[in-house]
PDB file of C-alpha atoms in Angstrom:
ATOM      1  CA  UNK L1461       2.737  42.229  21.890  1.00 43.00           C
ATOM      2  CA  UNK L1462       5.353  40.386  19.795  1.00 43.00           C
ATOM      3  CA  UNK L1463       4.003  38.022  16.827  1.00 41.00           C
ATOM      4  CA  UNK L1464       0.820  40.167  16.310  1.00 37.00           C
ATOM      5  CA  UNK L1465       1.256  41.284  12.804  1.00 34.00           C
ATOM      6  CA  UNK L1466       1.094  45.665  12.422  1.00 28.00           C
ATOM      7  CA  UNK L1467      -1.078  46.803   9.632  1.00 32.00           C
ATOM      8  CA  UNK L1468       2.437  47.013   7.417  1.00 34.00           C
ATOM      9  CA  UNK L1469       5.139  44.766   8.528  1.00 33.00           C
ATOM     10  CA  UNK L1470       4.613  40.745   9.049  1.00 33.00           C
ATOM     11  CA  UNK L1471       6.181  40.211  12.468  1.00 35.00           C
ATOM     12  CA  UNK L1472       8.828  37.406  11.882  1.00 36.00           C
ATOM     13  CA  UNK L1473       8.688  35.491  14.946  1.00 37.00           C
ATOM     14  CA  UNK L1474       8.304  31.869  15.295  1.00 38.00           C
ATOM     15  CA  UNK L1475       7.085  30.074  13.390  1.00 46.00           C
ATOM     16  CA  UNK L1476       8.206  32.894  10.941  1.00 62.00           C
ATOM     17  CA  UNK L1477       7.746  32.074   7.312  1.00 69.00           C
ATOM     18  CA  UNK L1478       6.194  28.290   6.431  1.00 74.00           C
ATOM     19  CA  UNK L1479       6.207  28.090   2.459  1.00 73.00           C
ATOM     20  CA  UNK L1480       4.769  24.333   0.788  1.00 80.00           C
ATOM     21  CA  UNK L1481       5.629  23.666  -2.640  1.00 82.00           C
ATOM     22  CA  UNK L1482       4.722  20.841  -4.518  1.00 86.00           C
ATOM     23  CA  UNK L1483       6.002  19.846  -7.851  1.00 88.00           C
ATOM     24  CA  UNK L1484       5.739  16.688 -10.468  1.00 91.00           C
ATOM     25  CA  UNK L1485       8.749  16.736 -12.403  1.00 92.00           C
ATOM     26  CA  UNK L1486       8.279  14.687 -16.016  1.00 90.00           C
ATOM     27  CA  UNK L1487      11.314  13.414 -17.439  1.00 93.00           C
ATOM     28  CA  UNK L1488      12.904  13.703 -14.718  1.00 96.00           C
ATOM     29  CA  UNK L1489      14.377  10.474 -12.586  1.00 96.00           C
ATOM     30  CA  UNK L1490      14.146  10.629  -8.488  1.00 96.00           C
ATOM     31  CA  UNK L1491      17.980  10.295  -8.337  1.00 95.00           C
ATOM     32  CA  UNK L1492      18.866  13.274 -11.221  1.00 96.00           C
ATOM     33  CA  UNK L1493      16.383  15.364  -8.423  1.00 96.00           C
ATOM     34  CA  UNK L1494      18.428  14.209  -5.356  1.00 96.00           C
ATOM     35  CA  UNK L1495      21.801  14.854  -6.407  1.00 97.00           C
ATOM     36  CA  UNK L1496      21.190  18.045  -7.869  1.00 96.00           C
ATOM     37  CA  UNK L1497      19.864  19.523  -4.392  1.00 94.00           C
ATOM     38  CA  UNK L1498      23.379  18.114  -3.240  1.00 95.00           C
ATOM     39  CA  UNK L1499      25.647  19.030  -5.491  1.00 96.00           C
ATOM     40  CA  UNK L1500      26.795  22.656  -4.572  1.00 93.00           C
ATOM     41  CA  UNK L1501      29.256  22.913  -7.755  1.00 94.00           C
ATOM     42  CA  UNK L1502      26.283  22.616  -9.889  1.00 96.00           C
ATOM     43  CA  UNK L1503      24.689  24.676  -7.921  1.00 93.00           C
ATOM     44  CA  UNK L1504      26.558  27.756  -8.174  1.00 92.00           C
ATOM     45  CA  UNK L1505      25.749  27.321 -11.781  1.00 94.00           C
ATOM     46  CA  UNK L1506      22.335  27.578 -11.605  1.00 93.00           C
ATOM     47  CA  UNK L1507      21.029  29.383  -8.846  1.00 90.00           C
ATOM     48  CA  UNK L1508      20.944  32.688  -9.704  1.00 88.00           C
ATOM     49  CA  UNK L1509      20.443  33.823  -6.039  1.00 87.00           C
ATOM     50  CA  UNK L1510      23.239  32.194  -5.144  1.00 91.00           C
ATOM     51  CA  UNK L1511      25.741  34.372  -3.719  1.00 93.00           C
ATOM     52  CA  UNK L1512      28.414  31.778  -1.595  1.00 94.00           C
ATOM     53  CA  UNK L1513      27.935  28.530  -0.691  1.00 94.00           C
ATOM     54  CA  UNK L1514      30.554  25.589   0.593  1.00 95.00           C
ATOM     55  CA  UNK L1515      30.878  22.538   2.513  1.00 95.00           C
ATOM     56  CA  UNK L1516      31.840  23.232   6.060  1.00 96.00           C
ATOM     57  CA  UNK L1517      32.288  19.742   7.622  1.00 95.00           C
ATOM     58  CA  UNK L1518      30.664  15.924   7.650  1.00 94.00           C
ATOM     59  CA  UNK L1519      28.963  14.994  10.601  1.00 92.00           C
ATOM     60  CA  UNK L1520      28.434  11.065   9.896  1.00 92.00           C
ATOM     61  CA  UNK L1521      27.698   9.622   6.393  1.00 91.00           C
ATOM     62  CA  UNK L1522      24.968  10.562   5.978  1.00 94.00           C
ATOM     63  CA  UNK L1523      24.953  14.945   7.283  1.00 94.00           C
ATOM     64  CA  UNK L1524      26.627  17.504   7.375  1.00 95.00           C
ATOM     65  CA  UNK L1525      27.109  20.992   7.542  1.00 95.00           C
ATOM     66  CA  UNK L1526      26.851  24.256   4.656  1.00 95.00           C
ATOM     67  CA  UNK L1527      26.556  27.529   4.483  1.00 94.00           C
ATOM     68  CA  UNK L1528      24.519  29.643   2.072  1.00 92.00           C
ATOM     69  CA  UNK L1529      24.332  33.113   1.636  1.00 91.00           C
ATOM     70  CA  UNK L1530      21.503  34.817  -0.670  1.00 88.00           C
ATOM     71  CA  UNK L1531      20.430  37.350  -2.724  1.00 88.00           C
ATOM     72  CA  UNK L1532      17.457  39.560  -1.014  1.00 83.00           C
ATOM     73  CA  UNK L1533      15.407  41.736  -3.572  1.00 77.00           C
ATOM     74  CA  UNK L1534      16.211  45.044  -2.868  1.00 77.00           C
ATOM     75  CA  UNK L1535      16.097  47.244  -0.494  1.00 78.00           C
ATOM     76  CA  UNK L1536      16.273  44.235   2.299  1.00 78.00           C
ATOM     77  CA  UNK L1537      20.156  42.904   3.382  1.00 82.00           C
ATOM     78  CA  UNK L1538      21.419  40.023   1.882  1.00 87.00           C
ATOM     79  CA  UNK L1539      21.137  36.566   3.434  1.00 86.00           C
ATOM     80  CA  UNK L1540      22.874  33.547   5.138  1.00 89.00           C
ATOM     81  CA  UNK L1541      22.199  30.226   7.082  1.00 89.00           C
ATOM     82  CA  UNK L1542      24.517  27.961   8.101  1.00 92.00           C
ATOM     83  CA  UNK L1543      22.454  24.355   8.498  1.00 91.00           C
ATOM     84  CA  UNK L1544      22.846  21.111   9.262  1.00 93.00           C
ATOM     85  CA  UNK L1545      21.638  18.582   6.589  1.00 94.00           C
ATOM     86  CA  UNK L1546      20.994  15.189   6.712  1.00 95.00           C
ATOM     87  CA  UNK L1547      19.431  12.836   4.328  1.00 96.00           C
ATOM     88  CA  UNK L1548      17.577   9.422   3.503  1.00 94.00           C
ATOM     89  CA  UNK L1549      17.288   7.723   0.701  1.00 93.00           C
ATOM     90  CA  UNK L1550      14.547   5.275   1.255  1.00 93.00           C
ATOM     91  CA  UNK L1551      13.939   3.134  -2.103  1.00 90.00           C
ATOM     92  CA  UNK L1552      12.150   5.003  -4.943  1.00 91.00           C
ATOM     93  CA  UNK L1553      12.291   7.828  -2.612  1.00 96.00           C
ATOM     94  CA  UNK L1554      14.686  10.396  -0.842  1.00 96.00           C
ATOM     95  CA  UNK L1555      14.874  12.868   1.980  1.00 96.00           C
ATOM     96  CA  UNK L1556      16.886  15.841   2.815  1.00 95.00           C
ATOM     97  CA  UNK L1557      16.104  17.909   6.237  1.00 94.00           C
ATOM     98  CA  UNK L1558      18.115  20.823   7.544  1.00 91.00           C
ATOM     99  CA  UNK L1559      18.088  23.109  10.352  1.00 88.00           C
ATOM    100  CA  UNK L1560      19.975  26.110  11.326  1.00 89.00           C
ATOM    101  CA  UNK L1561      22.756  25.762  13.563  1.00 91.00           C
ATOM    102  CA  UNK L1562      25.481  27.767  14.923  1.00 91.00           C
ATOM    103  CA  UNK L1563      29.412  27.069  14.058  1.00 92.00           C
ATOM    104  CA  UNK L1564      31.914  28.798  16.653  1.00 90.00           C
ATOM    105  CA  UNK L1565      34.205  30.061  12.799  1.00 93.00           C
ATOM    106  CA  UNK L1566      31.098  31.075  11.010  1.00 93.00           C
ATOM    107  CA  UNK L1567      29.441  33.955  12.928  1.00 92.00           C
ATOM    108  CA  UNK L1568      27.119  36.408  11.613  1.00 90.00           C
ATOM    109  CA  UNK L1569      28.767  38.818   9.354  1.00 91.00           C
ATOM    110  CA  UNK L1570      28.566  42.554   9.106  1.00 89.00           C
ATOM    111  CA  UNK L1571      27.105  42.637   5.413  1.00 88.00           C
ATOM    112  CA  UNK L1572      24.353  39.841   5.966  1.00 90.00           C
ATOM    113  CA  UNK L1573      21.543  39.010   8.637  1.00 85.00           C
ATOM    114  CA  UNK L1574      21.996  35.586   9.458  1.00 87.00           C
ATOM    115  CA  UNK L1575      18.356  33.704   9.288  1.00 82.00           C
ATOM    116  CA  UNK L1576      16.928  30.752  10.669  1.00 81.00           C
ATOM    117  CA  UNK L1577      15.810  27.390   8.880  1.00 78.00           C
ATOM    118  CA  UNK L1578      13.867  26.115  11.804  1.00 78.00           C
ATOM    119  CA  UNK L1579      13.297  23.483   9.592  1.00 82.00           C
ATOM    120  CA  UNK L1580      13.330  22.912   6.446  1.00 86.00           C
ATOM    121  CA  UNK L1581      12.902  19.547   4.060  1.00 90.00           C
ATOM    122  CA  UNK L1582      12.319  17.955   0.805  1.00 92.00           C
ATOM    123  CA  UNK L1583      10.812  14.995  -0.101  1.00 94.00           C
ATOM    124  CA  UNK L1584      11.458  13.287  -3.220  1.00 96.00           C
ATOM    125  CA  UNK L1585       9.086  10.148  -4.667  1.00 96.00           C
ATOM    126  CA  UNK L1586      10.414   8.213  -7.524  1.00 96.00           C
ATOM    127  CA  UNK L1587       7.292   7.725  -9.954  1.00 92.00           C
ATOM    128  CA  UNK L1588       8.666   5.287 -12.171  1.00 87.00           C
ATOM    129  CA  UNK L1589      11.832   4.956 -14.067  1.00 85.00           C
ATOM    130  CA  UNK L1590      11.839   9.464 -15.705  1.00 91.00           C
ATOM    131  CA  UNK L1591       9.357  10.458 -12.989  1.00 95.00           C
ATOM    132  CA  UNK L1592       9.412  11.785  -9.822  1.00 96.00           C
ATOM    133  CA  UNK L1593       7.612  14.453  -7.764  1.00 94.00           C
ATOM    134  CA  UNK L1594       9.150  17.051  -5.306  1.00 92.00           C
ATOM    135  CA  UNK L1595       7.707  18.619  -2.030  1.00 90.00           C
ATOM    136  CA  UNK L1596       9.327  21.445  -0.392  1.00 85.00           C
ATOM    137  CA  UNK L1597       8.487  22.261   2.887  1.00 84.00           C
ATOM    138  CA  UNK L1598      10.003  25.399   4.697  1.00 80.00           C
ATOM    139  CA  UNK L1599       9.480  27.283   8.053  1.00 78.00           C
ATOM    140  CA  UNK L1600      12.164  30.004   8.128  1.00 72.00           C
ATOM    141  CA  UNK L1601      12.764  32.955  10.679  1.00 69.00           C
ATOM    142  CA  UNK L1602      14.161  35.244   8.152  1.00 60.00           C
ATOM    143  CA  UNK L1603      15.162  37.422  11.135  1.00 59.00           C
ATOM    144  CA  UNK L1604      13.758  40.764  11.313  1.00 58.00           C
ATOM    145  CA  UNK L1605       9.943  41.984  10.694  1.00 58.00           C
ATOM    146  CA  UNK L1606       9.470  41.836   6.998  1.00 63.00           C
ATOM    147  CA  UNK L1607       6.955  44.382   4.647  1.00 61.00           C
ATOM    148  CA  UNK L1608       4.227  41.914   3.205  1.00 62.00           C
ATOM    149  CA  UNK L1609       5.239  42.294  -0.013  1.00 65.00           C
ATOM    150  CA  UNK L1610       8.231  39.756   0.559  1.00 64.00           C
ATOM    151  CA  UNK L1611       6.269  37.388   2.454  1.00 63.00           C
ATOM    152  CA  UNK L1612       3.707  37.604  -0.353  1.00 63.00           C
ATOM    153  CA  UNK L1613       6.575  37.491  -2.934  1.00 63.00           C
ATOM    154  CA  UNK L1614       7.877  34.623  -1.416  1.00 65.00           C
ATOM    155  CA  UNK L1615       4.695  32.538  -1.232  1.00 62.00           C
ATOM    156  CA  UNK L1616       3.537  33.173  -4.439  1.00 58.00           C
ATOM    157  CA  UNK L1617       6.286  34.036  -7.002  1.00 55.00           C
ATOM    158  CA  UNK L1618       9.647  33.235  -5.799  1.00 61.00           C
ATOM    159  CA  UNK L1619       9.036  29.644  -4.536  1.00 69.00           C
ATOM    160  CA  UNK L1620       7.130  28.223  -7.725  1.00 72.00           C
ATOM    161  CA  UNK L1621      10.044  30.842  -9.773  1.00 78.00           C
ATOM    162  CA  UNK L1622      12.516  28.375  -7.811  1.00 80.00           C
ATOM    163  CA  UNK L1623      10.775  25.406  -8.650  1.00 83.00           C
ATOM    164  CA  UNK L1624      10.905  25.751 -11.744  1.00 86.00           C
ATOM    165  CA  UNK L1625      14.168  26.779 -12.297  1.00 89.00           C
ATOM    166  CA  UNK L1626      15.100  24.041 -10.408  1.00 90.00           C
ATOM    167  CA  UNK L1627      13.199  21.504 -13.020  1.00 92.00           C
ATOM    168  CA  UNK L1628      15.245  22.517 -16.014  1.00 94.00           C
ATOM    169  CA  UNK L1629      18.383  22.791 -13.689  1.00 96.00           C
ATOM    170  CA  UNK L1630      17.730  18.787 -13.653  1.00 96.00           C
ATOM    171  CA  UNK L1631      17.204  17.985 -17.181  1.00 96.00           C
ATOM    172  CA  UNK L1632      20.377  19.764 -17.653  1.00 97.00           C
ATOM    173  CA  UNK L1633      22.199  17.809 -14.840  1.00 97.00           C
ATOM    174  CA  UNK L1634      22.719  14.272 -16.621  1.00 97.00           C
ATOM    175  CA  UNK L1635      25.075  16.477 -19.496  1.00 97.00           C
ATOM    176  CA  UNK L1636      26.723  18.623 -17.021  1.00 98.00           C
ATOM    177  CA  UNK L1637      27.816  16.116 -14.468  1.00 98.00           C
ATOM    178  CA  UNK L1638      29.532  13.667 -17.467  1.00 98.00           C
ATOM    179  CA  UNK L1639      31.930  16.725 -18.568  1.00 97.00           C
ATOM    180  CA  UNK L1640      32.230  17.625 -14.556  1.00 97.00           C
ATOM    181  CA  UNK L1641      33.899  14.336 -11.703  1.00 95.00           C
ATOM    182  CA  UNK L1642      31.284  12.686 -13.258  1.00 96.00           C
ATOM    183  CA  UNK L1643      31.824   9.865 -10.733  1.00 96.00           C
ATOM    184  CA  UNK L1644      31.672  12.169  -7.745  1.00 97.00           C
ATOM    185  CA  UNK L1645      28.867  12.152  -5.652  1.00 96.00           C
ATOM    186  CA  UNK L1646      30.078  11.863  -2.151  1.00 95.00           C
ATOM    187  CA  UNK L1647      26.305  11.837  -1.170  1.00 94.00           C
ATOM    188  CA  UNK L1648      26.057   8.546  -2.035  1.00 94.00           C
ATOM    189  CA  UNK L1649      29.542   7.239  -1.870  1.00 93.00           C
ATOM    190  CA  UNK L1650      30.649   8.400   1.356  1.00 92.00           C
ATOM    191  CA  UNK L1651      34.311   7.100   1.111  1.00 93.00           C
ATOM    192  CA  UNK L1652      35.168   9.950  -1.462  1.00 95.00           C
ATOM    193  CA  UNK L1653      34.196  13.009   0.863  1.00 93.00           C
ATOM    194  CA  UNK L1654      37.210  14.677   1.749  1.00 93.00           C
ATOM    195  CA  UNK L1655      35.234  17.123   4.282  1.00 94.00           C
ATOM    196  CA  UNK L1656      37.006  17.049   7.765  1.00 94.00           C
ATOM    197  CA  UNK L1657      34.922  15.859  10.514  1.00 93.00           C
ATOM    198  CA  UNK L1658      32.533  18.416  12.428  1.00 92.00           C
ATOM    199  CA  UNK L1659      31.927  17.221  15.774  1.00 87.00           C
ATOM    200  CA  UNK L1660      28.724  18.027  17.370  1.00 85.00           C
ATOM    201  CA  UNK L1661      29.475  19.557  20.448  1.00 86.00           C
ATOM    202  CA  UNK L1662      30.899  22.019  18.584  1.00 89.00           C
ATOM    203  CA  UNK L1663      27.795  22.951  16.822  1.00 87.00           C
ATOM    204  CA  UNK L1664      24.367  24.463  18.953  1.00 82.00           C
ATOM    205  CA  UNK L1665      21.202  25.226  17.522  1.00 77.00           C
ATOM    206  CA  UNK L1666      20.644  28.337  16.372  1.00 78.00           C
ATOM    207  CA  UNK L1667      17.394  29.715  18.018  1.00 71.00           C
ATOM    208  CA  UNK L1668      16.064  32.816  16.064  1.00 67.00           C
ATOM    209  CA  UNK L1669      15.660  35.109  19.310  1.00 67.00           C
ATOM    210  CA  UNK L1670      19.256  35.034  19.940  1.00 66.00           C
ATOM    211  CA  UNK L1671      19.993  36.834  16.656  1.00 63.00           C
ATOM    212  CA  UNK L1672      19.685  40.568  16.220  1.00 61.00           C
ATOM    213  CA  UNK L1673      16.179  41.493  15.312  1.00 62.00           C
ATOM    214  CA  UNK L1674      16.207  44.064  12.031  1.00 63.00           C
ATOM    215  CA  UNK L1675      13.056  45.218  11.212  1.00 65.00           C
ATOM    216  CA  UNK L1676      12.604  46.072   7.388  1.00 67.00           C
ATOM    217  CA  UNK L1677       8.995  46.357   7.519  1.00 66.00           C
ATOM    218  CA  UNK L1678       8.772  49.912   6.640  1.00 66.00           C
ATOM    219  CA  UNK L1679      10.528  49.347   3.013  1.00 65.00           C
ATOM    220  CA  UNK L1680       8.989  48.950  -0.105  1.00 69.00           C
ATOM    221  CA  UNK L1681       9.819  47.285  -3.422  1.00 67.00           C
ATOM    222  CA  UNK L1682      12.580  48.477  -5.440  1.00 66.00           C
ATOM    223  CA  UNK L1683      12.099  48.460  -9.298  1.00 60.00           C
ATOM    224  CA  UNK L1684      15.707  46.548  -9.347  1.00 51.00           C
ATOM    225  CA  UNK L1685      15.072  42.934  -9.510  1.00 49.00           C
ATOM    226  CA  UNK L1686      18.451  41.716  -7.977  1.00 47.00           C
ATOM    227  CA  UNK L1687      17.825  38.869  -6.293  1.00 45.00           C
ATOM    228  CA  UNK L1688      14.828  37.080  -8.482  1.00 46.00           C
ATOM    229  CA  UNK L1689      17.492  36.026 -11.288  1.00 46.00           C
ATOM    230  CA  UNK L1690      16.894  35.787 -14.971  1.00 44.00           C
ATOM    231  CA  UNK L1691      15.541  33.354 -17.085  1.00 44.00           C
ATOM    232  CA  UNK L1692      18.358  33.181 -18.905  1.00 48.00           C
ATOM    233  CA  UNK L1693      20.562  30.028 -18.544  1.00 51.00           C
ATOM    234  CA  UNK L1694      23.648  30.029 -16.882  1.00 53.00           C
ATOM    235  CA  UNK L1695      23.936  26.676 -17.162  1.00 59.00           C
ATOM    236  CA  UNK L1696      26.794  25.634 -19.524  1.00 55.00           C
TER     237      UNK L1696
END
């Protein structure tokens, strides 16, 4: 029946895909971490996966609501999410959570499969003044019965790949932000977000089993690597 796993394909039913990641960053402060997972114009500059990604609306001062959209490695559909995020700084240390939800102008388009962050969070702990550590915790529907090879990929290689190209994304951060609205951070200065106000009755969450169901399982791996990025720095 559904969520027994076939020989090839891992079924992707609740709780779908739960990745940990765990990372101590050296040289790097708790608050260079933090803002880089929220600033989206940096973002684009590093992610290599990235393929869209904006601002949709501000819930209170401290949430509100993005969309993504991702490279896949081939031959798998491109991704999106659309999530509500909210976040905590507490001290030395910091929060973000998100969740999927649904936005009546942002349905699922024809080119992507929508997926499902069920729920997914990071937890920043300041470790002295250049010191922090980073754990990532994700359970994601990623909609549609997957080949092992992706879950696999994405336990093993593409989440610690991410990590780390998230690590020199930050020491690069400090530079970047002083030649880009260096004093823009509407994360932690509320007052300067010019994002119009999402109410939340407009938003629902967005439950996996309501989503069409595309099963991939029977693909294998591509020698293209879209979707894994290069090393290279696009960071300039």
């Amino acid at each position: 029946g559904p969520g027994q796993a076939g020989p090839v394909g891992v079924q992707a039913f609740s709780p779908g895909l739960s990745l940990q990641c765990r990372m101590e960053c050296k040289d790097i402060a708790a608050e260079t971490l933090y803002d880089v997972l929220h600033d989206i114009e940096y973002r684009k500059k590093w992610d290599t996966n990235v393929i869209e990604t904006f601002d949709i609306g501000k819930l209170t001062v401290n949430s509100d609501v993005g969309y993504y959209a991702w490279k896949c490695p081939k031959p798998l559909k491109n991704r999106d999410v659309i999530t509500l995020r909210s976040w905590l700084p507490m001290g030395a240390d910091y929060i973000i959570m998100n969740y999927s939800v649904k936005h009546p102008k942002y349905p699922p388009r024809k080119d992507m499969v929508r997926a499902v962050s069920i729920q997914t969070g990071y937890l920043i702990q300041g470790r002295g003044v250049k010191s922090c550590s980073i754990t990532y915790l994700a359970q994601v529907d990623p909609k549609g019965s997957l080949p092992k090879w992706v879950v696999n990929k994405s336990s093993q290689f593409l989440a610690p790949k991410a990590m780390k190209k998230m690590y020199k994304a930050c020491l690069k951060y400090p530079d970047w932000k002083q030649k880009h609205n260096p004093h823009f951070k509407p994360w932690l200065f509320p007052e300067q977000s010019t994002l119009p106000t999402v109410a939340l009755s407009e938003l629902s969450i967005q439950h996996a089993d309501s989503l069409e169901n595309i099963d991939e399982s029977s693909l294998s791996e591509t020698k293209d690597d879209r979707g894994e990025g290069s090393d290279e720095d696009s960071v300039n």
